[in-house]
């Protein structure tokens, strides 16, 4: 009896969106929201690592603050644009590959529909359907060409019709690259001790900021995400610093 009363007074969990029919219809009508999180994280980490490597190497070579700023700024915009251009090309290639495979499936459905129906049958049989339920599913899916093709694209190639825009992905990469990549340069802009130690601390803070912001799209705590990204970024920065330091010692 006590357990029943306790269950009755348990608070209803707060849902992320409404399930009223009109709200559902409006949400679905707008289509899926494309995620550019990976572009942002990728650009932020790479920008921070490459700029830190330049700063660390320049300090080791005893270059002036002005030269370090010039080298760092050149890296920010040149390498940032290069990364953005590469992301644009890669994203566009994914879209073109999806269109190519979709054309293949359209041709196969037109030329060998029974073979494609058999593929649908085996796909849903592997998911645990059998007998009359399986027959019904095969009939339903193959009666709608767009659903048929979409099912084949997901099950056979692991692809979905992405709503990601190549230009937008490139802009996210470039913005994150410049924003976070500029952080190791701050000691040479503002009146703070311009040293490798200061640049290192700021770089670590940049990595932690990237990770903690990423937690907004994760179920993990922001501290956990921040520490993970800090570990990955610091390891990458350490490699860059180690290579630069080693070459400097080797070549004098």
PDB file of C-alpha atoms in Angstrom:
ATOM      1  CA  UNK A   1       0.000   0.000   0.000  1.00  0.00           C
ATOM      2  CA  UNK A   2       2.848   2.359   0.901  1.00  0.00           C
ATOM      3  CA  UNK A   3       4.613   1.591  -2.373  1.00  0.00           C
ATOM      4  CA  UNK A   4       1.458   2.392  -4.369  1.00  0.00           C
ATOM      5  CA  UNK A   5       1.047   5.779  -2.651  1.00  0.00           C
ATOM      6  CA  UNK A   6       4.728   6.562  -3.241  1.00  0.00           C
ATOM      7  CA  UNK A   7       4.406   5.696  -6.936  1.00  0.00           C
ATOM      8  CA  UNK A   8       1.282   7.862  -7.269  1.00  0.00           C
ATOM      9  CA  UNK A   9       3.148  10.895  -5.963  1.00  0.00           C
ATOM     10  CA  UNK A  10       6.282  10.415  -8.069  1.00  0.00           C
ATOM     11  CA  UNK A  11       6.884  13.506 -10.280  1.00  0.00           C
ATOM     12  CA  UNK A  12       6.300  13.104 -14.008  1.00  0.00           C
ATOM     13  CA  UNK A  13       9.604  13.290 -15.909  1.00  0.00           C
ATOM     14  CA  UNK A  14      10.020  16.448 -17.958  1.00  0.00           C
ATOM     15  CA  UNK A  15       9.936  15.557 -21.660  1.00  0.00           C
ATOM     16  CA  UNK A  16      12.115  17.176 -24.299  1.00  0.00           C
ATOM     17  CA  UNK A  17       9.195  17.965 -26.618  1.00  0.00           C
ATOM     18  CA  UNK A  18       5.414  17.923 -26.763  1.00  0.00           C
ATOM     19  CA  UNK A  19       3.403  14.914 -27.969  1.00  0.00           C
ATOM     20  CA  UNK A  20       0.252  16.792 -28.867  1.00  0.00           C
ATOM     21  CA  UNK A  21      -0.839  15.800 -32.417  1.00  0.00           C
ATOM     22  CA  UNK A  22      -0.463  19.348 -33.786  1.00  0.00           C
ATOM     23  CA  UNK A  23       2.993  19.764 -32.252  1.00  0.00           C
ATOM     24  CA  UNK A  24       4.104  16.407 -33.620  1.00  0.00           C
ATOM     25  CA  UNK A  25       2.850  17.311 -37.094  1.00  0.00           C
ATOM     26  CA  UNK A  26       4.684  20.650 -37.039  1.00  0.00           C
ATOM     27  CA  UNK A  27       7.891  19.066 -35.778  1.00  0.00           C
ATOM     28  CA  UNK A  28       7.883  16.325 -38.403  1.00  0.00           C
ATOM     29  CA  UNK A  29       6.938  18.749 -41.178  1.00  0.00           C
ATOM     30  CA  UNK A  30      10.099  20.765 -40.555  1.00  0.00           C
ATOM     31  CA  UNK A  31      12.238  17.675 -41.185  1.00  0.00           C
ATOM     32  CA  UNK A  32      15.221  16.400 -39.186  1.00  0.00           C
ATOM     33  CA  UNK A  33      17.699  18.909 -37.801  1.00  0.00           C
ATOM     34  CA  UNK A  34      21.159  18.385 -39.230  1.00  0.00           C
ATOM     35  CA  UNK A  35      23.976  18.197 -36.685  1.00  0.00           C
ATOM     36  CA  UNK A  36      27.214  20.095 -37.252  1.00  0.00           C
ATOM     37  CA  UNK A  37      28.651  19.190 -33.857  1.00  0.00           C
ATOM     38  CA  UNK A  38      31.469  17.064 -35.266  1.00  0.00           C
ATOM     39  CA  UNK A  39      32.532  19.903 -37.586  1.00  0.00           C
ATOM     40  CA  UNK A  40      32.672  22.303 -34.638  1.00  0.00           C
ATOM     41  CA  UNK A  41      34.612  19.924 -32.359  1.00  0.00           C
ATOM     42  CA  UNK A  42      36.976  18.814 -35.125  1.00  0.00           C
ATOM     43  CA  UNK A  43      37.767  22.380 -36.162  1.00  0.00           C
ATOM     44  CA  UNK A  44      38.192  23.565 -32.573  1.00  0.00           C
ATOM     45  CA  UNK A  45      40.612  20.833 -31.557  1.00  0.00           C
ATOM     46  CA  UNK A  46      42.671  21.020 -34.742  1.00  0.00           C
ATOM     47  CA  UNK A  47      42.882  24.810 -34.621  1.00  0.00           C
ATOM     48  CA  UNK A  48      44.043  24.756 -31.008  1.00  0.00           C
ATOM     49  CA  UNK A  49      46.633  22.010 -31.612  1.00  0.00           C
ATOM     50  CA  UNK A  50      48.227  23.514 -34.714  1.00  0.00           C
ATOM     51  CA  UNK A  51      48.395  27.031 -33.270  1.00  0.00           C
ATOM     52  CA  UNK A  52      49.867  25.744 -30.014  1.00  0.00           C
ATOM     53  CA  UNK A  53      52.525  23.863 -31.980  1.00  0.00           C
ATOM     54  CA  UNK A  54      53.502  27.071 -33.781  1.00  0.00           C
ATOM     55  CA  UNK A  55      53.571  29.069 -30.547  1.00  0.00           C
ATOM     56  CA  UNK A  56      55.630  26.459 -28.698  1.00  0.00           C
ATOM     57  CA  UNK A  57      58.105  26.126 -31.552  1.00  0.00           C
ATOM     58  CA  UNK A  58      58.417  29.880 -31.954  1.00  0.00           C
ATOM     59  CA  UNK A  59      59.052  30.405 -28.237  1.00  0.00           C
ATOM     60  CA  UNK A  60      61.695  27.697 -28.368  1.00  0.00           C
ATOM     61  CA  UNK A  61      63.341  29.486 -31.283  1.00  0.00           C
ATOM     62  CA  UNK A  62      63.260  32.740 -29.240  1.00  0.00           C
ATOM     63  CA  UNK A  63      61.210  34.621 -31.826  1.00  0.00           C
ATOM     64  CA  UNK A  64      59.629  37.963 -30.994  1.00  0.00           C
ATOM     65  CA  UNK A  65      55.981  38.304 -30.005  1.00  0.00           C
ATOM     66  CA  UNK A  66      55.267  40.083 -33.289  1.00  0.00           C
ATOM     67  CA  UNK A  67      56.659  37.212 -35.361  1.00  0.00           C
ATOM     68  CA  UNK A  68      54.756  34.672 -33.285  1.00  0.00           C
ATOM     69  CA  UNK A  69      51.520  36.594 -33.883  1.00  0.00           C
ATOM     70  CA  UNK A  70      52.196  36.784 -37.616  1.00  0.00           C
ATOM     71  CA  UNK A  71      52.939  33.056 -37.861  1.00  0.00           C
ATOM     72  CA  UNK A  72      49.949  32.183 -35.685  1.00  0.00           C
ATOM     73  CA  UNK A  73      47.527  34.389 -37.608  1.00  0.00           C
ATOM     74  CA  UNK A  74      48.770  33.025 -40.934  1.00  0.00           C
ATOM     75  CA  UNK A  75      48.178  29.502 -39.650  1.00  0.00           C
ATOM     76  CA  UNK A  76      44.720  30.365 -38.325  1.00  0.00           C
ATOM     77  CA  UNK A  77      43.357  31.615 -41.604  1.00  0.00           C
ATOM     78  CA  UNK A  78      45.348  29.511 -44.089  1.00  0.00           C
ATOM     79  CA  UNK A  79      45.027  26.173 -42.282  1.00  0.00           C
ATOM     80  CA  UNK A  80      41.493  27.015 -41.145  1.00  0.00           C
ATOM     81  CA  UNK A  81      40.426  27.659 -44.731  1.00  0.00           C
ATOM     82  CA  UNK A  82      42.176  24.479 -45.861  1.00  0.00           C
ATOM     83  CA  UNK A  83      40.295  22.424 -43.270  1.00  0.00           C
ATOM     84  CA  UNK A  84      36.996  24.074 -44.158  1.00  0.00           C
ATOM     85  CA  UNK A  85      37.571  23.426 -47.869  1.00  0.00           C
ATOM     86  CA  UNK A  86      38.424  19.792 -47.176  1.00  0.00           C
ATOM     87  CA  UNK A  87      35.291  19.396 -45.043  1.00  0.00           C
ATOM     88  CA  UNK A  88      33.197  20.993 -47.780  1.00  0.00           C
ATOM     89  CA  UNK A  89      34.582  18.562 -50.361  1.00  0.00           C
ATOM     90  CA  UNK A  90      34.178  15.585 -48.042  1.00  0.00           C
ATOM     91  CA  UNK A  91      30.588  16.460 -47.150  1.00  0.00           C
ATOM     92  CA  UNK A  92      29.719  17.012 -50.797  1.00  0.00           C
ATOM     93  CA  UNK A  93      31.305  13.679 -51.713  1.00  0.00           C
ATOM     94  CA  UNK A  94      29.088  11.922 -49.141  1.00  0.00           C
ATOM     95  CA  UNK A  95      25.988  13.502 -50.686  1.00  0.00           C
ATOM     96  CA  UNK A  96      27.096  12.530 -54.202  1.00  0.00           C
ATOM     97  CA  UNK A  97      27.859   8.976 -53.078  1.00  0.00           C
ATOM     98  CA  UNK A  98      24.377   8.719 -51.556  1.00  0.00           C
ATOM     99  CA  UNK A  99      22.849   9.906 -54.854  1.00  0.00           C
ATOM    100  CA  UNK A 100      24.915   7.333 -56.798  1.00  0.00           C
ATOM    101  CA  UNK A 101      23.842   4.420 -54.591  1.00  0.00           C
ATOM    102  CA  UNK A 102      20.236   5.614 -54.629  1.00  0.00           C
ATOM    103  CA  UNK A 103      20.325   5.551 -58.445  1.00  0.00           C
ATOM    104  CA  UNK A 104      21.662   1.980 -58.265  1.00  0.00           C
ATOM    105  CA  UNK A 105      18.741   0.915 -56.064  1.00  0.00           C
ATOM    106  CA  UNK A 106      16.225   2.661 -58.323  1.00  0.00           C
ATOM    107  CA  UNK A 107      17.635   0.767 -61.303  1.00  0.00           C
ATOM    108  CA  UNK A 108      17.555  -2.565 -59.486  1.00  0.00           C
ATOM    109  CA  UNK A 109      13.938  -2.036 -58.413  1.00  0.00           C
ATOM    110  CA  UNK A 110      12.991  -1.249 -61.996  1.00  0.00           C
ATOM    111  CA  UNK A 111      14.929  -4.161 -63.555  1.00  0.00           C
ATOM    112  CA  UNK A 112      14.783  -6.853 -60.860  1.00  0.00           C
ATOM    113  CA  UNK A 113      11.913  -6.012 -58.472  1.00  0.00           C
ATOM    114  CA  UNK A 114      11.547  -9.573 -57.150  1.00  0.00           C
ATOM    115  CA  UNK A 115      15.210  -9.668 -56.232  1.00  0.00           C
ATOM    116  CA  UNK A 116      14.813  -6.407 -54.341  1.00  0.00           C
ATOM    117  CA  UNK A 117      11.685  -7.734 -52.606  1.00  0.00           C
ATOM    118  CA  UNK A 118      13.712 -10.730 -51.507  1.00  0.00           C
ATOM    119  CA  UNK A 119      16.319  -8.373 -50.054  1.00  0.00           C
ATOM    120  CA  UNK A 120      13.582  -6.609 -48.069  1.00  0.00           C
ATOM    121  CA  UNK A 121      12.328  -9.986 -46.892  1.00  0.00           C
ATOM    122  CA  UNK A 122      15.761 -11.020 -45.639  1.00  0.00           C
ATOM    123  CA  UNK A 123      16.383  -7.643 -44.009  1.00  0.00           C
ATOM    124  CA  UNK A 124      13.248  -7.859 -41.861  1.00  0.00           C
ATOM    125  CA  UNK A 125      13.660 -11.604 -41.282  1.00  0.00           C
ATOM    126  CA  UNK A 126      17.066 -10.813 -39.741  1.00  0.00           C
ATOM    127  CA  UNK A 127      15.269  -8.353 -37.435  1.00  0.00           C
ATOM    128  CA  UNK A 128      13.084 -11.185 -36.104  1.00  0.00           C
ATOM    129  CA  UNK A 129       9.966 -11.003 -38.307  1.00  0.00           C
ATOM    130  CA  UNK A 130       8.516 -14.174 -39.818  1.00  0.00           C
ATOM    131  CA  UNK A 131       5.401 -15.685 -41.338  1.00  0.00           C
ATOM    132  CA  UNK A 132       2.417 -13.458 -42.094  1.00  0.00           C
ATOM    133  CA  UNK A 133       3.951 -10.426 -40.345  1.00  0.00           C
ATOM    134  CA  UNK A 134       6.988 -10.680 -42.587  1.00  0.00           C
ATOM    135  CA  UNK A 135       4.843 -10.998 -45.722  1.00  0.00           C
ATOM    136  CA  UNK A 136       2.834  -7.940 -44.680  1.00  0.00           C
ATOM    137  CA  UNK A 137       5.982  -5.903 -44.074  1.00  0.00           C
ATOM    138  CA  UNK A 138       7.437  -6.848 -47.447  1.00  0.00           C
ATOM    139  CA  UNK A 139       4.193  -5.881 -49.202  1.00  0.00           C
ATOM    140  CA  UNK A 140       3.931  -2.577 -47.340  1.00  0.00           C
ATOM    141  CA  UNK A 141       7.534  -1.511 -47.908  1.00  0.00           C
ATOM    142  CA  UNK A 142       7.633  -2.526 -51.575  1.00  0.00           C
ATOM    143  CA  UNK A 143       4.309  -0.792 -52.294  1.00  0.00           C
ATOM    144  CA  UNK A 144       5.933   2.616 -51.703  1.00  0.00           C
ATOM    145  CA  UNK A 145       8.987   3.215 -53.874  1.00  0.00           C
ATOM    146  CA  UNK A 146      10.498   5.989 -51.745  1.00  0.00           C
ATOM    147  CA  UNK A 147      10.153   3.938 -48.546  1.00  0.00           C
ATOM    148  CA  UNK A 148      11.505   0.911 -50.391  1.00  0.00           C
ATOM    149  CA  UNK A 149      14.620   2.780 -51.502  1.00  0.00           C
ATOM    150  CA  UNK A 150      15.097   4.444 -48.119  1.00  0.00           C
ATOM    151  CA  UNK A 151      14.931   1.053 -46.392  1.00  0.00           C
ATOM    152  CA  UNK A 152      17.501  -0.404 -48.785  1.00  0.00           C
ATOM    153  CA  UNK A 153      19.849   2.548 -48.336  1.00  0.00           C
ATOM    154  CA  UNK A 154      19.778   2.193 -44.561  1.00  0.00           C
ATOM    155  CA  UNK A 155      19.961  -1.585 -44.344  1.00  0.00           C
ATOM    156  CA  UNK A 156      22.320  -2.330 -47.241  1.00  0.00           C
ATOM    157  CA  UNK A 157      24.672   0.662 -47.121  1.00  0.00           C
ATOM    158  CA  UNK A 158      24.094   2.132 -43.669  1.00  0.00           C
ATOM    159  CA  UNK A 159      23.261   5.512 -45.240  1.00  0.00           C
ATOM    160  CA  UNK A 160      20.516   8.046 -44.659  1.00  0.00           C
ATOM    161  CA  UNK A 161      19.513  11.054 -46.706  1.00  0.00           C
ATOM    162  CA  UNK A 162      21.559  13.638 -44.821  1.00  0.00           C
ATOM    163  CA  UNK A 163      20.238  17.153 -44.370  1.00  0.00           C
ATOM    164  CA  UNK A 164      23.789  18.444 -43.790  1.00  0.00           C
ATOM    165  CA  UNK A 165      24.806  21.296 -46.072  1.00  0.00           C
ATOM    166  CA  UNK A 166      28.475  21.161 -47.205  1.00  0.00           C
ATOM    167  CA  UNK A 167      28.904  24.938 -47.049  1.00  0.00           C
ATOM    168  CA  UNK A 168      27.439  25.130 -43.546  1.00  0.00           C
ATOM    169  CA  UNK A 169      29.683  22.275 -42.382  1.00  0.00           C
ATOM    170  CA  UNK A 170      32.705  24.123 -43.784  1.00  0.00           C
ATOM    171  CA  UNK A 171      31.721  27.361 -42.047  1.00  0.00           C
ATOM    172  CA  UNK A 172      31.318  25.614 -38.693  1.00  0.00           C
ATOM    173  CA  UNK A 173      34.780  24.067 -39.067  1.00  0.00           C
ATOM    174  CA  UNK A 174      36.393  27.370 -40.021  1.00  0.00           C
ATOM    175  CA  UNK A 175      34.667  29.329 -37.239  1.00  0.00           C
ATOM    176  CA  UNK A 176      35.698  26.827 -34.549  1.00  0.00           C
ATOM    177  CA  UNK A 177      39.229  26.611 -35.933  1.00  0.00           C
ATOM    178  CA  UNK A 178      39.731  30.392 -35.763  1.00  0.00           C
ATOM    179  CA  UNK A 179      37.873  30.871 -32.463  1.00  0.00           C
ATOM    180  CA  UNK A 180      39.662  28.218 -30.423  1.00  0.00           C
ATOM    181  CA  UNK A 181      42.889  28.329 -32.406  1.00  0.00           C
ATOM    182  CA  UNK A 182      43.372  31.954 -31.445  1.00  0.00           C
ATOM    183  CA  UNK A 183      43.464  31.137 -27.714  1.00  0.00           C
ATOM    184  CA  UNK A 184      47.181  30.110 -27.575  1.00  0.00           C
ATOM    185  CA  UNK A 185      47.992  33.484 -29.165  1.00  0.00           C
ATOM    186  CA  UNK A 186      46.299  35.545 -26.449  1.00  0.00           C
ATOM    187  CA  UNK A 187      49.461  35.986 -24.310  1.00  0.00           C
ATOM    188  CA  UNK A 188      51.064  37.792 -27.240  1.00  0.00           C
ATOM    189  CA  UNK A 189      48.124  40.154 -27.687  1.00  0.00           C
ATOM    190  CA  UNK A 190      47.257  41.111 -24.113  1.00  0.00           C
ATOM    191  CA  UNK A 191      49.646  42.220 -21.357  1.00  0.00           C
ATOM    192  CA  UNK A 192      50.128  38.814 -19.736  1.00  0.00           C
ATOM    193  CA  UNK A 193      53.311  36.716 -19.405  1.00  0.00           C
ATOM    194  CA  UNK A 194      54.035  35.469 -22.925  1.00  0.00           C
ATOM    195  CA  UNK A 195      55.589  32.097 -22.187  1.00  0.00           C
ATOM    196  CA  UNK A 196      55.225  28.472 -23.183  1.00  0.00           C
ATOM    197  CA  UNK A 197      53.667  27.765 -19.776  1.00  0.00           C
ATOM    198  CA  UNK A 198      50.982  30.435 -20.256  1.00  0.00           C
ATOM    199  CA  UNK A 199      50.214  29.208 -23.778  1.00  0.00           C
ATOM    200  CA  UNK A 200      50.012  25.641 -22.485  1.00  0.00           C
ATOM    201  CA  UNK A 201      47.544  26.538 -19.736  1.00  0.00           C
ATOM    202  CA  UNK A 202      45.354  28.480 -22.181  1.00  0.00           C
ATOM    203  CA  UNK A 203      45.483  25.596 -24.651  1.00  0.00           C
ATOM    204  CA  UNK A 204      44.346  23.125 -21.991  1.00  0.00           C
ATOM    205  CA  UNK A 205      41.516  25.494 -21.042  1.00  0.00           C
ATOM    206  CA  UNK A 206      40.512  25.671 -24.714  1.00  0.00           C
ATOM    207  CA  UNK A 207      40.307  21.882 -24.911  1.00  0.00           C
ATOM    208  CA  UNK A 208      38.247  21.717 -21.732  1.00  0.00           C
ATOM    209  CA  UNK A 209      35.886  24.407 -23.045  1.00  0.00           C
ATOM    210  CA  UNK A 210      35.338  22.487 -26.281  1.00  0.00           C
ATOM    211  CA  UNK A 211      34.581  19.305 -24.373  1.00  0.00           C
ATOM    212  CA  UNK A 212      32.284  20.906 -21.819  1.00  0.00           C
ATOM    213  CA  UNK A 213      30.285  22.589 -24.596  1.00  0.00           C
ATOM    214  CA  UNK A 214      30.010  19.201 -26.306  1.00  0.00           C
ATOM    215  CA  UNK A 215      28.229  17.889 -23.205  1.00  0.00           C
ATOM    216  CA  UNK A 216      25.120  19.790 -24.300  1.00  0.00           C
ATOM    217  CA  UNK A 217      24.600  17.044 -26.894  1.00  0.00           C
ATOM    218  CA  UNK A 218      25.622  14.194 -24.597  1.00  0.00           C
ATOM    219  CA  UNK A 219      24.116  12.362 -21.630  1.00  0.00           C
ATOM    220  CA  UNK A 220      27.433  12.584 -19.823  1.00  0.00           C
ATOM    221  CA  UNK A 221      28.365  15.245 -17.281  1.00  0.00           C
ATOM    222  CA  UNK A 222      30.074  18.321 -18.699  1.00  0.00           C
ATOM    223  CA  UNK A 223      33.141  17.738 -16.535  1.00  0.00           C
ATOM    224  CA  UNK A 224      33.563  14.219 -17.938  1.00  0.00           C
ATOM    225  CA  UNK A 225      33.247  15.464 -21.536  1.00  0.00           C
ATOM    226  CA  UNK A 226      35.628  18.323 -20.797  1.00  0.00           C
ATOM    227  CA  UNK A 227      38.278  16.073 -19.270  1.00  0.00           C
ATOM    228  CA  UNK A 228      38.046  13.567 -22.125  1.00  0.00           C
ATOM    229  CA  UNK A 229      38.496  16.240 -24.798  1.00  0.00           C
ATOM    230  CA  UNK A 230      41.315  17.802 -22.748  1.00  0.00           C
ATOM    231  CA  UNK A 231      43.134  14.449 -22.615  1.00  0.00           C
ATOM    232  CA  UNK A 232      42.759  13.869 -26.363  1.00  0.00           C
ATOM    233  CA  UNK A 233      43.719  17.406 -27.320  1.00  0.00           C
ATOM    234  CA  UNK A 234      46.642  17.577 -24.882  1.00  0.00           C
ATOM    235  CA  UNK A 235      48.000  14.293 -26.228  1.00  0.00           C
ATOM    236  CA  UNK A 236      47.791  15.622 -29.796  1.00  0.00           C
ATOM    237  CA  UNK A 237      49.406  18.918 -28.765  1.00  0.00           C
ATOM    238  CA  UNK A 238      52.137  16.977 -26.947  1.00  0.00           C
ATOM    239  CA  UNK A 239      52.946  15.070 -30.130  1.00  0.00           C
ATOM    240  CA  UNK A 240      53.150  18.310 -32.106  1.00  0.00           C
ATOM    241  CA  UNK A 241      55.373  19.900 -29.461  1.00  0.00           C
ATOM    242  CA  UNK A 242      57.569  16.789 -29.191  1.00  0.00           C
ATOM    243  CA  UNK A 243      58.156  16.599 -32.940  1.00  0.00           C
ATOM    244  CA  UNK A 244      58.966  20.308 -33.128  1.00  0.00           C
ATOM    245  CA  UNK A 245      61.281  20.173 -30.114  1.00  0.00           C
ATOM    246  CA  UNK A 246      63.013  17.045 -31.402  1.00  0.00           C
ATOM    247  CA  UNK A 247      63.632  18.492 -34.853  1.00  0.00           C
ATOM    248  CA  UNK A 248      64.939  21.721 -33.335  1.00  0.00           C
ATOM    249  CA  UNK A 249      67.366  19.796 -31.137  1.00  0.00           C
ATOM    250  CA  UNK A 250      68.413  17.614 -34.056  1.00  0.00           C
ATOM    251  CA  UNK A 251      68.890  20.398 -36.584  1.00  0.00           C
ATOM    252  CA  UNK A 252      70.021  23.069 -34.169  1.00  0.00           C
TER     253      UNK A 252
END
